[in-house]
């Protein structure tokens, strides 16, 4: 069975380098043929909304909208249920391709055979 990555990003504009690292690793893994599931939690939850990634800026880093588009095109993006609720984000607000799921789905993903979980 091929290895896959589940990447949980907890940082957003509050910790831009950590945030960008998570998206960069996700996009690089997908470009290398590694299956990726990216979980948006905490302050990264806002990137599940249209236009929010465009507001993010980090010098000498790949643009966040490009990284997010790469993950949406070849991987899976999930917004944490509780994080969405705390921010009054509903499924109708999301970028196409983003789903909302909670801890049971996360646990199921990270405990799968051949899965490596990373948290940023």
PDB file of C-alpha atoms in Angstrom:
ATOM      1  CA  UNK A   1       0.000   0.000   0.000  1.00  0.00           C
ATOM      2  CA  UNK A   2       1.316   3.463  -0.872  1.00  0.00           C
ATOM      3  CA  UNK A   3       1.975   5.937   1.921  1.00  0.00           C
ATOM      4  CA  UNK A   4      -0.219   8.989   2.182  1.00  0.00           C
ATOM      5  CA  UNK A   5      -0.100  12.225   4.158  1.00  0.00           C
ATOM      6  CA  UNK A   6      -2.722  13.808   6.348  1.00  0.00           C
ATOM      7  CA  UNK A   7      -1.643  17.365   7.069  1.00  0.00           C
ATOM      8  CA  UNK A   8      -3.407  19.398   9.737  1.00  0.00           C
ATOM      9  CA  UNK A   9      -2.725  23.112   9.560  1.00  0.00           C
ATOM     10  CA  UNK A  10      -3.692  25.055  12.663  1.00  0.00           C
ATOM     11  CA  UNK A  11      -2.026  28.357  11.760  1.00  0.00           C
ATOM     12  CA  UNK A  12      -3.214  31.123   9.486  1.00  0.00           C
ATOM     13  CA  UNK A  13      -2.193  34.749   9.177  1.00  0.00           C
ATOM     14  CA  UNK A  14      -1.306  34.604  12.898  1.00  0.00           C
ATOM     15  CA  UNK A  15       1.709  32.363  12.109  1.00  0.00           C
ATOM     16  CA  UNK A  16       2.348  32.844   8.377  1.00  0.00           C
ATOM     17  CA  UNK A  17       5.531  30.783   8.057  1.00  0.00           C
ATOM     18  CA  UNK A  18       4.021  27.746   9.754  1.00  0.00           C
ATOM     19  CA  UNK A  19       0.861  28.117   7.690  1.00  0.00           C
ATOM     20  CA  UNK A  20       2.739  28.385   4.404  1.00  0.00           C
ATOM     21  CA  UNK A  21       4.937  25.403   5.292  1.00  0.00           C
ATOM     22  CA  UNK A  22       1.880  23.181   5.654  1.00  0.00           C
ATOM     23  CA  UNK A  23       0.459  24.202   2.282  1.00  0.00           C
ATOM     24  CA  UNK A  24       3.887  23.945   0.624  1.00  0.00           C
ATOM     25  CA  UNK A  25       4.473  20.424   1.958  1.00  0.00           C
ATOM     26  CA  UNK A  26       0.982  19.383   0.851  1.00  0.00           C
ATOM     27  CA  UNK A  27       1.489  20.706  -2.682  1.00  0.00           C
ATOM     28  CA  UNK A  28       5.011  19.246  -2.944  1.00  0.00           C
ATOM     29  CA  UNK A  29       3.804  15.840  -1.791  1.00  0.00           C
ATOM     30  CA  UNK A  30       1.001  15.844  -4.349  1.00  0.00           C
ATOM     31  CA  UNK A  31       3.450  16.869  -7.087  1.00  0.00           C
ATOM     32  CA  UNK A  32       5.545  13.853  -6.069  1.00  0.00           C
ATOM     33  CA  UNK A  33       2.579  11.514  -6.378  1.00  0.00           C
ATOM     34  CA  UNK A  34       1.835  11.183  -2.659  1.00  0.00           C
ATOM     35  CA  UNK A  35      -1.888  11.239  -1.761  1.00  0.00           C
ATOM     36  CA  UNK A  36      -2.675  14.177   0.557  1.00  0.00           C
ATOM     37  CA  UNK A  37      -5.552  15.139   2.793  1.00  0.00           C
ATOM     38  CA  UNK A  38      -5.231  18.701   4.122  1.00  0.00           C
ATOM     39  CA  UNK A  39      -7.217  19.650   7.220  1.00  0.00           C
ATOM     40  CA  UNK A  40      -7.919  23.322   7.911  1.00  0.00           C
ATOM     41  CA  UNK A  41      -8.294  24.010  11.624  1.00  0.00           C
ATOM     42  CA  UNK A  42      -7.952  27.005  13.899  1.00  0.00           C
ATOM     43  CA  UNK A  43      -6.990  30.181  12.054  1.00  0.00           C
ATOM     44  CA  UNK A  44      -6.395  28.334   8.783  1.00  0.00           C
ATOM     45  CA  UNK A  45     -10.154  27.721   8.678  1.00  0.00           C
ATOM     46  CA  UNK A  46     -10.597  31.067   6.953  1.00  0.00           C
ATOM     47  CA  UNK A  47      -8.804  29.738   3.854  1.00  0.00           C
ATOM     48  CA  UNK A  48     -11.831  27.547   3.133  1.00  0.00           C
ATOM     49  CA  UNK A  49     -13.650  30.728   2.066  1.00  0.00           C
ATOM     50  CA  UNK A  50     -13.408  32.229  -1.413  1.00  0.00           C
ATOM     51  CA  UNK A  51     -10.807  34.985  -1.696  1.00  0.00           C
ATOM     52  CA  UNK A  52      -9.264  34.532   1.739  1.00  0.00           C
ATOM     53  CA  UNK A  53      -6.080  32.842   0.478  1.00  0.00           C
ATOM     54  CA  UNK A  54      -5.472  35.869  -1.787  1.00  0.00           C
ATOM     55  CA  UNK A  55      -5.274  38.070   1.313  1.00  0.00           C
ATOM     56  CA  UNK A  56      -2.384  36.006   2.717  1.00  0.00           C
ATOM     57  CA  UNK A  57       1.121  37.225   2.015  1.00  0.00           C
ATOM     58  CA  UNK A  58       4.531  35.859   2.963  1.00  0.00           C
ATOM     59  CA  UNK A  59       7.687  37.172   1.300  1.00  0.00           C
ATOM     60  CA  UNK A  60       9.661  34.661  -0.761  1.00  0.00           C
ATOM     61  CA  UNK A  61       6.958  32.005  -0.454  1.00  0.00           C
ATOM     62  CA  UNK A  62       4.740  30.429  -3.067  1.00  0.00           C
ATOM     63  CA  UNK A  63       1.395  32.244  -3.234  1.00  0.00           C
ATOM     64  CA  UNK A  64      -1.125  30.567  -0.972  1.00  0.00           C
ATOM     65  CA  UNK A  65      -3.900  30.596  -3.609  1.00  0.00           C
ATOM     66  CA  UNK A  66      -1.654  28.584  -5.951  1.00  0.00           C
ATOM     67  CA  UNK A  67      -0.830  26.056  -3.232  1.00  0.00           C
ATOM     68  CA  UNK A  68      -4.474  25.712  -2.219  1.00  0.00           C
ATOM     69  CA  UNK A  69      -5.540  25.268  -5.842  1.00  0.00           C
ATOM     70  CA  UNK A  70      -2.944  22.506  -6.256  1.00  0.00           C
ATOM     71  CA  UNK A  71      -4.253  20.660  -3.217  1.00  0.00           C
ATOM     72  CA  UNK A  72      -7.870  21.082  -4.303  1.00  0.00           C
ATOM     73  CA  UNK A  73      -7.015  19.757  -7.769  1.00  0.00           C
ATOM     74  CA  UNK A  74      -5.201  16.608  -6.687  1.00  0.00           C
ATOM     75  CA  UNK A  75      -5.917  16.034  -3.000  1.00  0.00           C
ATOM     76  CA  UNK A  76      -8.647  16.564  -0.446  1.00  0.00           C
ATOM     77  CA  UNK A  77      -9.302  19.640   1.709  1.00  0.00           C
ATOM     78  CA  UNK A  78     -11.379  19.398   4.861  1.00  0.00           C
ATOM     79  CA  UNK A  79     -12.527  22.128   7.219  1.00  0.00           C
ATOM     80  CA  UNK A  80     -12.897  21.117  10.856  1.00  0.00           C
ATOM     81  CA  UNK A  81     -16.548  21.012  11.965  1.00  0.00           C
ATOM     82  CA  UNK A  82     -16.014  22.788  15.285  1.00  0.00           C
ATOM     83  CA  UNK A  83     -13.662  25.360  13.757  1.00  0.00           C
ATOM     84  CA  UNK A  84     -16.254  26.171  11.109  1.00  0.00           C
ATOM     85  CA  UNK A  85     -19.011  26.491  13.708  1.00  0.00           C
ATOM     86  CA  UNK A  86     -16.925  28.817  15.904  1.00  0.00           C
ATOM     87  CA  UNK A  87     -16.448  31.089  12.890  1.00  0.00           C
ATOM     88  CA  UNK A  88     -20.044  30.812  11.642  1.00  0.00           C
ATOM     89  CA  UNK A  89     -18.816  29.196   8.424  1.00  0.00           C
ATOM     90  CA  UNK A  90     -21.353  26.954   6.709  1.00  0.00           C
ATOM     91  CA  UNK A  91     -21.066  24.553   3.802  1.00  0.00           C
ATOM     92  CA  UNK A  92     -22.693  27.189   1.584  1.00  0.00           C
ATOM     93  CA  UNK A  93     -19.778  29.559   2.277  1.00  0.00           C
ATOM     94  CA  UNK A  94     -16.997  27.199   1.171  1.00  0.00           C
ATOM     95  CA  UNK A  95     -14.779  27.095  -1.878  1.00  0.00           C
ATOM     96  CA  UNK A  96     -15.907  24.313  -4.223  1.00  0.00           C
ATOM     97  CA  UNK A  97     -14.192  21.084  -3.281  1.00  0.00           C
ATOM     98  CA  UNK A  98     -13.794  21.797   0.449  1.00  0.00           C
ATOM     99  CA  UNK A  99     -15.780  19.590   2.795  1.00  0.00           C
ATOM    100  CA  UNK A 100     -16.616  19.953   6.481  1.00  0.00           C
ATOM    101  CA  UNK A 101     -15.888  16.992   8.773  1.00  0.00           C
ATOM    102  CA  UNK A 102     -15.031  16.410  12.397  1.00  0.00           C
ATOM    103  CA  UNK A 103     -12.748  14.509  14.706  1.00  0.00           C
ATOM    104  CA  UNK A 104     -14.104  11.025  13.865  1.00  0.00           C
ATOM    105  CA  UNK A 105     -13.210  11.525  10.175  1.00  0.00           C
ATOM    106  CA  UNK A 106      -9.780  12.884  11.118  1.00  0.00           C
ATOM    107  CA  UNK A 107      -9.078   9.926  13.407  1.00  0.00           C
ATOM    108  CA  UNK A 108     -10.204   7.505  10.700  1.00  0.00           C
ATOM    109  CA  UNK A 109      -7.818   9.107   8.205  1.00  0.00           C
ATOM    110  CA  UNK A 110      -4.755   9.288  10.448  1.00  0.00           C
ATOM    111  CA  UNK A 111      -5.089   5.738  11.722  1.00  0.00           C
ATOM    112  CA  UNK A 112      -5.206   4.210   8.251  1.00  0.00           C
ATOM    113  CA  UNK A 113      -2.469   1.856   7.148  1.00  0.00           C
ATOM    114  CA  UNK A 114       0.495   3.637   5.587  1.00  0.00           C
ATOM    115  CA  UNK A 115      -0.631   7.108   6.701  1.00  0.00           C
ATOM    116  CA  UNK A 116       1.748   9.743   8.028  1.00  0.00           C
ATOM    117  CA  UNK A 117       0.134  12.616   9.920  1.00  0.00           C
ATOM    118  CA  UNK A 118       1.794  16.027  10.146  1.00  0.00           C
ATOM    119  CA  UNK A 119       0.562  18.963  12.206  1.00  0.00           C
ATOM    120  CA  UNK A 120       1.594  22.546  11.561  1.00  0.00           C
TER     121      UNK A 120
END
